[in-house]
Amino acid sequence: MTADRAGWQRVKRKTIEVYRIAFSYRGAQCRETIILPHTKANDKYVERLRAEVLGKIARNDFRYGEYFPKSSRAVDFGRGPSGNAKLGALLDAWIERNKATLEPSTWIGYHNAVKFKLKPFFGDMRPASVRPSVIREWVGLQTSGLKTIANVLLPLRAVFDELVEDEIVAGNPLRAIKLAKMVPPARRTSQYAADPFTWAELTAALLALAPGDRAPFLFWAHTGVRSGELIGLRWKRVDLAAGTVSIQETTTIGKDKERPKTRAGVRTFALTPAAHQALMKAMLAPPCGDDDGDDGTEDRVFQRATSRMPGYAWGYNTLNAVWKAACVKAGVRYRNTYQLRHTFASQLLMDGRPALEVASLLGHKNTEMVTRVYGKWMGGQPARIAKWGSMLLEPSAAAWMAAT
């Protein structure tokens, strides 16, 4: 055996001469053998081959089976031409391949779904062995709701779609099942399905919050912003004199991003009296951090002194925990903070506001989502519900002001 030549070697076996190249792929140290006589021309070929493999790996475009089809690694890494790839490897490959294109929060959700839910059950299976009955068996073991189960299965569905496109399997077994029929009725409704608060519930819960914690929740209920938009809001986007707020950024998984969830999420809207009051309260709150602003806190609208997040930002879990405690204290049936967004949207529709206007305020590009999620709050008895809708916006501000 010759000395290692920057990742490849000449190796002489009993009767044949071969080359061995080494490289790292997905955290594994890989060594592959190439049967070629030892010549200067083959030395250059092997060196170029390894460089090409490294380049493909760097560009996230390497398919093991295309370069080393007879290697056991081709099966391990899910790209062997025989279709014997294990689903665990295929799922890992899909996750890594999509890391650069998915939002961080979405990618983390899929990564956790693969690691904790899919691989423990499907990881050692070959694609051809997975029938709809296997999917039904897995679903039967789950205790979460329909929406969560569907989201967990998304990476597996995507992997099988790719296998169908590559003609490795004839069909996607997930296309042959109806998830809703396999989940008990009690678990078919998501905790994120619209279940808005009444004006009385909202006011009671807001007043049950500690005075220093009320502003973000009051603003949330009267603007319908997404949680990341609330956390990421900066003072430079607020014009109190004009009574407007511009949504330009968001914060997900503790990371500030320069744009909202969607293009339609970039929007400017007028403040309701309650939302304006919430911003005034936030402006008068004692500053968190150093006065010089070097810690990046000076421009964030909603801060919490006890927060461990950058810039004393609220965390999504903290928002939910504080809101839950307020609901319990007020004797209000708890619904998660996403229902504050639903409350805003539903009360506007009940007040007779056009669906397109509501969609724009929520950051949707069209009315499809509004009609599907809030259809039962549209129309009805305008004279009666218009009064209820206007009551939701303003008395909460009055109650807030009276309590502070």
CSV table of N, CA, C and O in Angstrom, one decimal, residues 83-147:
chain,number,residue,atom,x,y,z
A,83,GLY,N,-33.2,-0.1,-5.4
A,83,GLY,CA,-34.4,0.2,-4.6
A,83,GLY,C,-34.4,-0.4,-3.2
A,83,GLY,O,-35.4,-0.5,-2.6
A,84,ASN,N,-33.2,-0.9,-2.8
A,84,ASN,CA,-33.1,-1.5,-1.5
A,84,ASN,C,-32.8,-0.5,-0.4
A,84,ASN,O,-32.4,-0.8,0.7
A,85,ALA,N,-32.9,0.8,-0.7
A,85,ALA,CA,-32.5,1.8,0.3
A,85,ALA,C,-33.5,1.7,1.5
A,85,ALA,O,-34.7,1.4,1.4
A,86,LYS,N,-32.9,2.0,2.7
A,86,LYS,CA,-33.8,2.0,3.9
A,86,LYS,C,-34.4,3.4,4.0
A,86,LYS,O,-33.8,4.4,3.7
A,87,LEU,N,-35.6,3.4,4.5
A,87,LEU,CA,-36.4,4.6,4.6
A,87,LEU,C,-35.7,5.6,5.6
A,87,LEU,O,-35.8,6.8,5.4
A,88,GLY,N,-35.0,5.1,6.6
A,88,GLY,CA,-34.3,6.0,7.5
A,88,GLY,C,-33.3,6.9,6.8
A,88,GLY,O,-33.2,8.1,7.0
A,89,ALA,N,-32.5,6.2,5.9
A,89,ALA,CA,-31.5,7.0,5.1
A,89,ALA,C,-32.2,7.9,4.1
A,89,ALA,O,-31.7,9.0,3.9
A,90,LEU,N,-33.3,7.5,3.5
A,90,LEU,CA,-34.0,8.3,2.6
A,90,LEU,C,-34.6,9.6,3.3
A,90,LEU,O,-34.5,10.7,2.7
A,91,LEU,N,-35.1,9.4,4.4
A,91,LEU,CA,-35.6,10.5,5.2
A,91,LEU,C,-34.5,11.5,5.6
A,91,LEU,O,-34.7,12.7,5.5
A,92,ASP,N,-33.4,11.0,6.1
A,92,ASP,CA,-32.3,11.8,6.4
A,92,ASP,C,-31.8,12.6,5.2
A,92,ASP,O,-31.5,13.8,5.3
A,93,ALA,N,-31.7,12.0,4.1
A,93,ALA,CA,-31.3,12.7,2.8
A,93,ALA,C,-32.3,13.8,2.5
A,93,ALA,O,-31.9,14.9,2.1
A,94,TRP,N,-33.6,13.5,2.6
A,94,TRP,CA,-34.6,14.5,2.3
A,94,TRP,C,-34.5,15.7,3.2
A,94,TRP,O,-34.5,16.9,2.7
A,95,ILE,N,-34.3,15.4,4.5
A,95,ILE,CA,-34.1,16.5,5.4
A,95,ILE,C,-32.9,17.4,5.1
A,95,ILE,O,-33.0,18.6,5.1
A,96,GLU,N,-31.8,16.8,4.9
A,96,GLU,CA,-30.6,17.6,4.6
A,96,GLU,C,-30.7,18.3,3.2
A,96,GLU,O,-30.2,19.5,3.1
A,97,ARG,N,-31.3,17.7,2.3
A,97,ARG,CA,-31.5,18.3,1.0
A,97,ARG,C,-32.4,19.6,1.0
A,97,ARG,O,-32.2,20.5,0.2
A,98,ASN,N,-33.3,19.6,1.9
A,98,ASN,CA,-34.3,20.7,2.0
A,98,ASN,C,-33.9,21.7,3.0
A,98,ASN,O,-34.7,22.7,3.2
A,99,LYS,N,-32.8,21.6,3.7
A,99,LYS,CA,-32.5,22.5,4.8
A,99,LYS,C,-32.3,23.9,4.3
A,99,LYS,O,-32.8,24.9,5.0
A,100,ALA,N,-31.8,24.1,3.1
A,100,ALA,CA,-31.5,25.5,2.7
A,100,ALA,C,-32.8,26.1,2.1
A,100,ALA,O,-32.8,27.3,2.0
A,101,THR,N,-33.8,25.4,1.8
A,101,THR,CA,-35.0,25.9,1.1
A,101,THR,C,-36.1,26.1,2.0
A,101,THR,O,-37.1,26.8,1.7
A,102,LEU,N,-36.1,25.5,3.2
A,102,LEU,CA,-37.3,25.6,4.1
A,102,LEU,C,-37.0,26.6,5.2
A,102,LEU,O,-35.8,26.9,5.5
A,103,GLU,N,-38.1,27.2,5.7
A,103,GLU,CA,-37.9,28.2,6.8
A,103,GLU,C,-37.3,27.4,8.0
A,103,GLU,O,-37.6,26.2,8.2
A,104,PRO,N,-36.5,28.1,8.8
A,104,PRO,CA,-35.9,27.4,10.0
A,104,PRO,C,-36.9,26.7,10.9
A,104,PRO,O,-36.7,25.5,11.3
A,105,SER,N,-38.0,27.3,11.2
A,105,SER,CA,-39.0,26.7,12.1
A,105,SER,C,-39.6,25.5,11.4
A,105,SER,O,-39.9,24.5,12.1
A,106,THR,N,-39.9,25.6,10.1
A,106,THR,CA,-40.5,24.4,9.4
A,106,THR,C,-39.5,23.3,9.3
A,106,THR,O,-39.8,22.1,9.6
A,107,TRP,N,-38.2,23.6,9.0
A,107,TRP,CA,-37.2,22.5,8.9
A,107,TRP,C,-37.0,21.8,10.3
A,107,TRP,O,-36.9,20.6,10.3
A,108,ILE,N,-37.0,22.6,11.3
A,108,ILE,CA,-36.8,22.0,12.7
A,108,ILE,C,-38.0,21.1,13.0
A,108,ILE,O,-37.8,20.0,13.5
A,109,GLY,N,-39.2,21.5,12.6
A,109,GLY,CA,-40.4,20.6,12.8
A,109,GLY,C,-40.3,19.3,12.0
A,109,GLY,O,-40.5,18.3,12.6
A,110,TYR,N,-39.9,19.4,10.8
A,110,TYR,CA,-39.7,18.2,10.0
A,110,TYR,C,-38.5,17.3,10.5
A,110,TYR,O,-38.6,16.1,10.5
A,111,HIS,N,-37.5,18.0,10.9
A,111,HIS,CA,-36.3,17.2,11.4
A,111,HIS,C,-36.7,16.4,12.7
A,111,HIS,O,-36.4,15.2,12.8
A,112,ASN,N,-37.5,17.1,13.6
A,112,ASN,CA,-37.9,16.4,14.8
A,112,ASN,C,-38.9,15.3,14.5
A,112,ASN,O,-38.9,14.2,15.1
A,113,ALA,N,-39.8,15.5,13.5
A,113,ALA,CA,-40.7,14.5,13.1
A,113,ALA,C,-40.0,13.2,12.5
A,113,ALA,O,-40.4,12.1,12.9
A,114,VAL,N,-39.0,13.5,11.7
A,114,VAL,CA,-38.2,12.3,11.2
A,114,VAL,C,-37.5,11.6,12.3
A,114,VAL,O,-37.5,10.4,12.4
A,115,LYS,N,-36.8,12.4,13.2
A,115,LYS,CA,-36.0,11.8,14.2
A,115,LYS,C,-36.8,11.0,15.3
A,115,LYS,O,-36.4,9.9,15.7
A,116,PHE,N,-37.9,11.6,15.7
A,116,PHE,CA,-38.6,11.1,16.9
A,116,PHE,C,-39.8,10.3,16.6
A,116,PHE,O,-40.3,9.5,17.4
A,117,LYS,N,-40.4,10.5,15.4
A,117,LYS,CA,-41.6,9.8,15.0
A,117,LYS,C,-41.5,8.8,13.9
A,117,LYS,O,-42.1,7.7,13.9
A,118,LEU,N,-40.8,9.2,12.8
A,118,LEU,CA,-40.8,8.4,11.6
A,118,LEU,C,-39.7,7.3,11.6
A,118,LEU,O,-40.0,6.2,11.3
A,119,LYS,N,-38.5,7.7,11.9
A,119,LYS,CA,-37.4,6.8,11.9
A,119,LYS,C,-37.5,5.6,12.9
A,119,LYS,O,-37.2,4.5,12.5
A,120,PRO,N,-38.0,5.9,14.1
A,120,PRO,CA,-38.1,4.8,15.0
A,120,PRO,C,-39.1,3.7,14.5
A,120,PRO,O,-38.9,2.5,14.8
A,121,PHE,N,-40.0,4.0,13.7
A,121,PHE,CA,-41.0,3.0,13.2
A,121,PHE,C,-40.6,2.6,11.7
A,121,PHE,O,-40.6,1.4,11.5
A,122,PHE,N,-40.3,3.5,10.8
A,122,PHE,CA,-40.1,3.2,9.4
A,122,PHE,C,-38.6,3.0,9.1
A,122,PHE,O,-38.3,2.6,8.0
A,123,GLY,N,-37.7,3.5,10.0
A,123,GLY,CA,-36.3,3.6,9.6
A,123,GLY,C,-35.6,2.4,8.9
A,123,GLY,O,-34.9,2.6,8.0
A,124,ASP,N,-35.9,1.2,9.4
A,124,ASP,CA,-35.3,0.0,8.9
A,124,ASP,C,-36.1,-0.7,7.8
A,124,ASP,O,-35.7,-1.7,7.3
A,125,MET,N,-37.1,-0.1,7.4
A,125,MET,CA,-38.0,-0.7,6.3
A,125,MET,C,-37.5,-0.3,4.9
A,125,MET,O,-36.9,0.8,4.7
A,126,ARG,N,-37.7,-1.1,3.9
A,126,ARG,CA,-37.4,-0.8,2.5
A,126,ARG,C,-38.7,-0.2,1.9
A,126,ARG,O,-39.8,-0.6,2.3
A,127,PRO,N,-38.6,0.7,1.0
A,127,PRO,CA,-39.8,1.3,0.5
A,127,PRO,C,-40.8,0.3,-0.1
A,127,PRO,O,-42.0,0.5,0.1
A,128,ALA,N,-40.4,-0.7,-0.7
A,128,ALA,CA,-41.3,-1.6,-1.4
A,128,ALA,C,-42.1,-2.4,-0.3
A,128,ALA,O,-43.2,-3.0,-0.7
A,129,SER,N,-41.6,-2.4,0.9
A,129,SER,CA,-42.4,-3.2,1.9
A,129,SER,C,-43.4,-2.4,2.6
A,129,SER,O,-44.2,-2.9,3.4
A,130,VAL,N,-43.5,-1.1,2.3
A,130,VAL,CA,-44.5,-0.2,3.0
A,130,VAL,C,-45.8,-0.2,2.2
A,130,VAL,O,-45.9,0.4,1.1
A,131,ARG,N,-46.8,-0.8,2.8
A,131,ARG,CA,-48.1,-0.8,2.2
A,131,ARG,C,-49.0,0.2,2.9
A,131,ARG,O,-48.7,0.6,4.1
A,132,PRO,N,-50.2,0.5,2.4
A,132,PRO,CA,-51.1,1.4,3.2
A,132,PRO,C,-51.4,0.8,4.6
A,132,PRO,O,-51.6,1.6,5.5
A,133,SER,N,-51.4,-0.5,4.7
A,133,SER,CA,-51.7,-1.1,6.0
A,133,SER,C,-50.6,-0.8,7.0
A,133,SER,O,-50.9,-0.7,8.2
A,134,VAL,N,-49.4,-0.6,6.6
A,134,VAL,CA,-48.3,-0.2,7.5
A,134,VAL,C,-48.5,1.2,8.0
A,134,VAL,O,-48.3,1.5,9.1
A,135,ILE,N,-48.9,2.1,7.0
A,135,ILE,CA,-49.2,3.5,7.4
A,135,ILE,C,-50.3,3.5,8.4
A,135,ILE,O,-50.3,4.2,9.4
A,136,ARG,N,-51.4,2.7,8.2
A,136,ARG,CA,-52.5,2.7,9.1
A,136,ARG,C,-52.1,2.2,10.5
A,136,ARG,O,-52.6,2.7,11.5
A,137,GLU,N,-51.2,1.2,10.5
A,137,GLU,CA,-50.7,0.7,11.8
A,137,GLU,C,-50.0,1.8,12.6
A,137,GLU,O,-50.2,2.0,13.8
A,138,TRP,N,-49.1,2.6,11.9
A,138,TRP,CA,-48.4,3.7,12.5
A,138,TRP,C,-49.4,4.7,13.0
A,138,TRP,O,-49.3,5.2,14.2
A,139,VAL,N,-50.4,5.1,12.2
A,139,VAL,CA,-51.4,6.1,12.6
A,139,VAL,C,-52.1,5.6,13.9
A,139,VAL,O,-52.4,6.4,14.8
A,140,GLY,N,-52.4,4.3,13.9
A,140,GLY,CA,-53.1,3.8,15.1
A,140,GLY,C,-52.3,3.9,16.4
A,140,GLY,O,-52.9,3.9,17.5
A,141,LEU,N,-51.0,4.1,16.3
A,141,LEU,CA,-50.2,4.2,17.5
A,141,LEU,C,-50.1,5.6,18.0
A,141,LEU,O,-49.5,5.9,19.1
A,142,GLN,N,-50.5,6.6,17.2
A,142,GLN,CA,-50.4,8.0,17.5
A,142,GLN,C,-51.5,8.5,18.5
A,142,GLN,O,-52.6,8.0,18.4
A,143,THR,N,-51.1,9.4,19.3
A,143,THR,CA,-52.1,10.0,20.3
A,143,THR,C,-52.4,11.4,20.0
A,143,THR,O,-53.2,12.1,20.7
A,144,SER,N,-51.7,12.0,19.0
A,144,SER,CA,-51.9,13.4,18.7
A,144,SER,C,-53.1,13.7,17.8
A,144,SER,O,-53.7,12.7,17.4
A,145,GLY,N,-53.3,14.9,17.5
A,145,GLY,CA,-54.5,15.3,16.6
A,145,GLY,C,-54.2,15.0,15.2
A,145,GLY,O,-53.1,14.8,14.7
A,146,LEU,N,-55.3,15.2,14.4
A,146,LEU,CA,-55.2,14.9,12.9
A,146,LEU,C,-54.2,15.8,12.3
A,146,LEU,O,-53.4,15.3,11.5
A,147,LYS,N,-54.2,17.1,12.6
A,147,LYS,CA,-53.3,18.0,11.9
A,147,LYS,C,-51.8,17.7,12.2
A,147,LYS,O,-51.0,17.7,11.3
